Amino acid sequence: MSRRPVVAGNWKMHGTSAAATALAQDILRAIGRLRRVDIILCPPFTALPAVARVVKRRRVALGAQDCHWAEQGAFTGEVSVPMLQELGATHCIIGHSERRRDCGETDAAVARKVQAVVAHGLTPIVCVGETLQERDAGRTLEVVGAQLTAGLQPVTPEQAPRLIVAYEPVWAIGTGRNATPAQAQEVHACLRQRLAARFTPAIARQIRIQYGGSVKPDNSAELIAQPDVDGFLVGGASLDAAQFAAIIRAAAGVPAPATT
Ligand code: PGA
């Protein structure tokens, strides 16, 4: 079956509301009317309302970069799923490696967050990925497989088809060193096998698996050509409207416009 490609821009901690508004407007202008791809913009929490205003009436979705698992409570500094939903977010990145590394986020925390996101009808983008040390030790498939199994533990078969999984090798994030198409395909195929075992092969065929880590216009076409690569989670290049649009066009299989 052919899965609809999905490209998300993870803006990380970049952008005041004013800057985010300008970037979102530039991106919409640069992509024009592309129909064959789902697009998600994930600005910082504070810029969600500003970006929501820009993407309203366009087929571009809004995502957050994290959430808390509780509805509300004594959790200083945290943001809950209903709060994100109120701002128009339909997606939420969960378990990004920067949060696992810098905030001590564990697989158990990822699972609780995934549960909260799906319970409210939002779509989690569940991130998995190995470190360079783990890859060099030949442990890549074991590590990402365990992260996937743990993170999706609370998801029911009914909720599963709309999940998005993002494979992001830690050594490729923000380093300019992307996984080769063959490396990405090997991991994506393994993740899909895990999904088939956890749910059913039919459900696994519906779940989209993004690749993330130094995705750029010049490597996106060969990555998306892999049978199990269904889109991208883009960091740095998503902050540049022209680059992000070029990646989206590659994912949609649309040739770049002729330059004059
Ligand atoms: P990068 O980040 O594209 O800047 O490597 C990807 C990510 O962290 O989601």
Short mmCIF file of C-alpha atoms and ligand atoms in Angstrom, two decimals:
data_model
loop_
_atom_site.label_atom_id
_atom_site.label_comp_id
_atom_site.label_asym_id
_atom_site.label_seq_id
_atom_site.Cartn_x
_atom_site.Cartn_y
_atom_site.Cartn_z
CA MET A 1 0.00 0.00 0.00
CA SER A 2 1.23 3.47 -0.58
CA ARG A 3 1.41 5.67 2.45
CA ARG A 4 0.93 9.41 2.12
CA PRO A 5 4.24 11.13 2.82
CA VAL A 6 4.42 13.32 5.92
CA VAL A 7 7.02 16.01 6.58
CA ALA A 8 7.30 17.80 9.91
CA GLY A 9 9.42 20.83 10.75
CA ASN A 10 10.84 20.74 14.26
CA TRP A 11 11.78 24.33 14.94
CA LYS A 12 13.21 23.45 18.38
CA MET A 13 13.90 26.56 20.52
CA HIS A 14 13.91 28.98 17.60
CA GLY A 15 11.50 31.79 17.03
CA THR A 16 9.63 34.44 18.91
CA SER A 17 6.01 34.72 17.82
CA ALA A 18 6.94 37.44 15.35
CA ALA A 19 9.76 35.40 13.80
CA ALA A 20 7.60 32.26 13.73
CA THR A 21 4.80 34.12 11.95
CA ALA A 22 7.22 35.31 9.28
CA LEU A 23 8.75 31.85 8.85
CA ALA A 24 5.35 30.14 8.59
CA GLN A 25 4.24 32.70 5.99
CA ASP A 26 7.43 32.19 4.00
CA ILE A 27 6.98 28.41 4.11
CA LEU A 28 3.37 28.60 2.90
CA ARG A 29 4.45 30.85 0.04
CA ALA A 30 7.33 28.55 -0.87
CA ILE A 31 5.27 25.34 -0.94
CA GLY A 32 2.33 26.72 -2.91
CA ARG A 33 -0.48 24.22 -3.37
CA LEU A 34 1.11 20.83 -2.86
CA ARG A 35 -1.48 18.11 -2.37
CA ARG A 36 0.42 14.84 -2.20
CA VAL A 37 2.02 15.33 1.20
CA ASP A 38 1.03 16.05 4.81
CA ILE A 39 2.90 18.96 6.39
CA ILE A 40 3.25 19.67 10.11
CA LEU A 41 4.89 22.74 11.64
CA CYS A 42 6.17 22.33 15.21
CA PRO A 43 7.14 25.74 16.63
CA PRO A 44 8.03 26.38 20.27
CA PHE A 45 5.03 26.36 22.68
CA THR A 46 4.90 30.14 22.85
CA ALA A 47 4.61 30.53 19.08
CA LEU A 48 1.80 27.97 18.61
CA PRO A 49 -0.99 30.60 18.55
CA ALA A 50 0.90 32.77 16.06
CA VAL A 51 1.57 29.86 13.71
CA ALA A 52 -2.01 28.61 14.14
CA ARG A 53 -3.22 31.94 12.78
CA VAL A 54 -0.99 31.61 9.72
CA VAL A 55 -1.85 28.02 8.82
CA LYS A 56 -5.58 28.36 9.45
CA ARG A 57 -7.49 27.49 6.26
CA ARG A 58 -4.43 25.83 4.77
CA ARG A 59 -3.85 22.09 4.83
CA VAL A 60 -0.87 22.43 7.13
CA ALA A 61 -1.05 20.95 10.62
CA LEU A 62 0.30 22.30 13.87
CA GLY A 63 2.41 20.24 16.25
CA ALA A 64 4.03 20.75 19.64
CA GLN A 65 7.51 19.52 20.53
CA ASP A 66 6.65 17.90 23.85
CA CYS A 67 3.88 17.65 26.45
CA HIS A 68 3.26 16.42 29.96
CA TRP A 69 1.31 13.22 30.51
CA ALA A 70 -1.05 14.65 33.12
CA GLU A 71 -4.15 16.71 32.31
CA GLN A 72 -3.23 19.30 34.90
CA GLY A 73 -1.57 19.48 38.30
CA ALA A 74 1.44 20.60 40.27
CA PHE A 75 3.99 20.29 37.45
CA THR A 76 5.84 23.59 37.30
CA GLY A 77 6.79 24.66 33.82
CA GLU A 78 4.94 21.86 32.07
CA VAL A 79 2.24 21.99 29.38
CA SER A 80 -0.59 19.46 29.08
CA VAL A 81 -2.21 17.95 25.99
CA PRO A 82 -5.56 19.80 26.49
CA MET A 83 -3.59 23.07 26.62
CA LEU A 84 -1.95 22.25 23.29
CA GLN A 85 -5.24 21.15 21.81
CA GLU A 86 -6.80 24.45 22.79
CA LEU A 87 -4.16 26.22 20.68
CA GLY A 88 -4.92 24.09 17.65
CA ALA A 89 -2.17 21.49 17.89
CA THR A 90 -3.07 18.16 16.31
CA HIS A 91 0.36 16.53 16.62
CA CYS A 92 3.04 16.30 19.28
CA ILE A 93 6.65 15.17 19.03
CA ILE A 94 7.42 12.72 21.85
CA GLY A 95 10.76 11.34 23.01
CA HIS A 96 13.05 13.50 20.89
CA SER A 97 16.64 12.54 21.60
CA GLU A 98 17.42 16.05 22.85
CA ARG A 99 14.79 15.56 25.56
CA ARG A 100 16.02 12.06 26.34
CA ARG A 101 19.58 13.44 26.64
CA ASP A 102 19.01 16.85 28.26
CA CYS A 103 15.87 16.25 30.31
CA GLY A 104 16.44 12.63 31.30
CA GLU A 105 13.32 11.52 29.48
CA THR A 106 12.98 7.74 29.82
CA ASP A 107 11.09 5.19 27.73
CA ALA A 108 8.55 5.01 30.56
CA ALA A 109 7.96 8.77 30.38
CA VAL A 110 7.66 8.54 26.60
CA ALA A 111 4.99 5.84 26.98
CA ARG A 112 2.97 7.95 29.42
CA LYS A 113 3.13 10.96 27.11
CA VAL A 114 2.15 8.88 24.08
CA GLN A 115 -0.81 7.58 26.03
CA ALA A 116 -1.93 11.12 26.92
CA VAL A 117 -1.57 12.32 23.34
CA VAL A 118 -3.56 9.49 21.76
CA ALA A 119 -6.20 9.63 24.51
CA HIS A 120 -6.98 13.19 23.40
CA GLY A 121 -7.11 12.23 19.74
CA LEU A 122 -3.86 13.91 18.79
CA THR A 123 -1.13 12.19 16.81
CA PRO A 124 2.20 11.53 18.49
CA ILE A 125 5.41 11.62 16.47
CA VAL A 126 7.34 9.05 18.47
CA CYS A 127 11.10 9.44 18.12
CA VAL A 128 13.62 6.64 18.39
CA GLY A 129 17.31 6.54 17.56
CA GLU A 130 20.68 5.11 18.51
CA THR A 131 23.85 6.91 19.54
CA LEU A 132 27.06 6.54 17.55
CA GLN A 133 28.47 4.33 20.27
CA GLU A 134 25.44 2.03 20.05
CA ARG A 135 25.72 1.90 16.24
CA ASP A 136 29.43 1.13 16.40
CA ALA A 137 28.70 -1.66 18.86
CA GLY A 138 26.23 -3.20 16.37
CA ARG A 139 23.29 -2.52 18.68
CA THR A 140 21.22 -0.18 16.47
CA LEU A 141 18.27 -2.47 15.77
CA GLU A 142 18.12 -3.72 19.34
CA VAL A 143 18.16 -0.15 20.75
CA VAL A 144 15.56 1.40 18.44
CA GLY A 145 13.38 -1.70 18.65
CA ALA A 146 13.35 -1.54 22.44
CA GLN A 147 12.56 2.21 22.39
CA LEU A 148 9.67 1.59 19.99
CA THR A 149 8.21 -1.29 21.97
CA ALA A 150 8.41 0.64 25.23
CA GLY A 151 7.07 3.91 23.82
CA LEU A 152 4.08 2.33 22.11
CA GLN A 153 3.20 0.06 25.00
CA PRO A 154 -0.06 1.93 25.84
CA VAL A 155 -1.30 2.26 22.23
CA THR A 156 -4.31 0.17 21.19
CA PRO A 157 -4.69 -1.39 17.71
CA GLU A 158 -7.51 1.11 17.03
CA GLN A 159 -5.21 4.06 17.81
CA ALA A 160 -2.17 2.65 16.03
CA PRO A 161 -2.80 3.47 12.34
CA ARG A 162 -2.50 7.22 12.87
CA LEU A 163 0.76 7.04 14.80
CA ILE A 164 3.85 8.57 13.27
CA VAL A 165 7.23 7.09 14.17
CA ALA A 166 10.44 9.05 13.55
CA TYR A 167 13.77 7.28 13.23
CA GLU A 168 16.42 9.82 14.15
CA PRO A 169 19.95 8.48 14.64
CA VAL A 170 21.40 10.66 17.38
CA TRP A 171 24.71 10.96 15.51
CA ALA A 172 22.90 12.47 12.51
CA ILE A 173 20.97 15.20 14.32
CA GLY A 174 22.34 18.65 13.61
CA THR A 175 25.68 17.20 12.56
CA GLY A 176 25.38 17.44 8.78
CA ARG A 177 25.98 13.69 8.67
CA ASN A 178 22.80 11.91 7.55
CA ALA A 179 22.19 8.17 7.52
CA THR A 180 22.69 6.67 4.07
CA PRO A 181 19.50 5.57 2.32
CA ALA A 182 20.49 1.94 2.96
CA GLN A 183 21.10 2.57 6.68
CA ALA A 184 17.75 4.34 7.01
CA GLN A 185 15.88 1.63 5.09
CA GLU A 186 17.39 -1.14 7.23
CA VAL A 187 16.15 0.50 10.43
CA HIS A 188 12.77 1.52 9.01
CA ALA A 189 12.11 -2.02 7.78
CA CYS A 190 13.03 -3.39 11.20
CA LEU A 191 10.72 -0.88 12.91
CA ARG A 192 7.89 -1.88 10.60
CA GLN A 193 8.46 -5.54 11.45
CA ARG A 194 8.24 -4.65 15.12
CA LEU A 195 5.01 -2.76 14.47
CA ALA A 196 3.62 -5.78 12.62
CA ALA A 197 4.44 -8.03 15.57
CA ARG A 198 3.04 -5.55 18.09
CA PHE A 199 -0.16 -4.84 16.13
CA THR A 200 -0.84 -6.58 12.79
CA PRO A 201 0.97 -6.51 9.44
CA ALA A 202 -1.95 -4.54 7.98
CA ILE A 203 -1.70 -1.89 10.70
CA ALA A 204 2.08 -1.74 10.35
CA ARG A 205 1.65 -1.02 6.65
CA GLN A 206 -0.45 2.05 7.52
CA ILE A 207 1.90 3.60 10.10
CA ARG A 208 4.19 6.24 8.64
CA ILE A 209 7.85 6.18 9.60
CA GLN A 210 9.80 9.41 9.12
CA TYR A 211 13.54 9.72 8.88
CA GLY A 212 15.20 12.60 10.73
CA GLY A 213 18.78 13.76 11.10
CA SER A 214 20.46 16.29 8.77
CA VAL A 215 17.74 16.01 6.12
CA LYS A 216 18.50 18.54 3.39
CA PRO A 217 17.16 19.22 -0.11
CA ASP A 218 20.07 17.32 -1.64
CA ASN A 219 19.63 14.09 0.32
CA SER A 220 15.84 13.96 0.66
CA ALA A 221 15.03 12.47 -2.77
CA GLU A 222 17.23 9.40 -2.31
CA LEU A 223 15.99 8.86 1.24
CA ILE A 224 12.31 9.07 0.29
CA ALA A 225 12.94 6.60 -2.53
CA GLN A 226 13.41 3.89 0.11
CA PRO A 227 10.29 1.72 0.45
CA ASP A 228 9.89 2.20 4.21
CA VAL A 229 10.82 5.90 4.43
CA ASP A 230 7.51 7.77 4.51
CA GLY A 231 8.64 11.32 5.16
CA PHE A 232 10.92 13.44 7.28
CA LEU A 233 11.29 15.11 10.63
CA VAL A 234 13.41 18.12 9.78
CA GLY A 235 15.29 20.32 12.25
CA GLY A 236 17.78 22.87 10.92
CA ALA A 237 16.57 22.90 7.32
CA SER A 238 12.97 23.55 8.46
CA LEU A 239 14.05 27.03 9.60
CA ASP A 240 14.78 27.97 5.99
CA ALA A 241 11.58 28.24 3.95
CA ALA A 242 13.22 27.48 0.61
CA GLN A 243 15.08 24.42 1.92
CA PHE A 244 12.05 23.10 3.79
CA ALA A 245 9.86 23.55 0.71
CA ALA A 246 12.42 21.70 -1.42
CA ILE A 247 12.38 18.79 1.05
CA ILE A 248 8.58 18.75 1.01
CA ARG A 249 8.56 18.69 -2.78
CA ALA A 250 11.01 15.78 -2.77
CA ALA A 251 8.77 13.90 -0.34
CA ALA A 252 5.77 14.56 -2.58
CA GLY A 253 7.70 13.43 -5.64
CA VAL A 254 7.27 16.82 -7.27
CA PRO A 255 10.20 18.14 -9.29
CA ALA A 256 11.80 21.39 -8.14
CA PRO A 257 10.55 24.46 -10.01
CA ALA A 258 12.86 25.58 -12.79
CA THR A 259 15.18 28.35 -11.68
CA THR A 260 15.50 31.30 -14.03
P1 PGA B 1 18.35 18.24 12.09
O1 PGA B 1 17.39 17.84 13.31
O2 PGA B 1 17.50 18.15 10.83
O3 PGA B 1 18.80 19.64 12.38
O4 PGA B 1 19.45 17.25 12.07
C1 PGA B 1 16.42 16.83 13.19
C2 PGA B 1 15.67 16.71 14.51
O5 PGA B 1 16.28 16.84 15.56
O6 PGA B 1 14.43 16.49 14.51
#
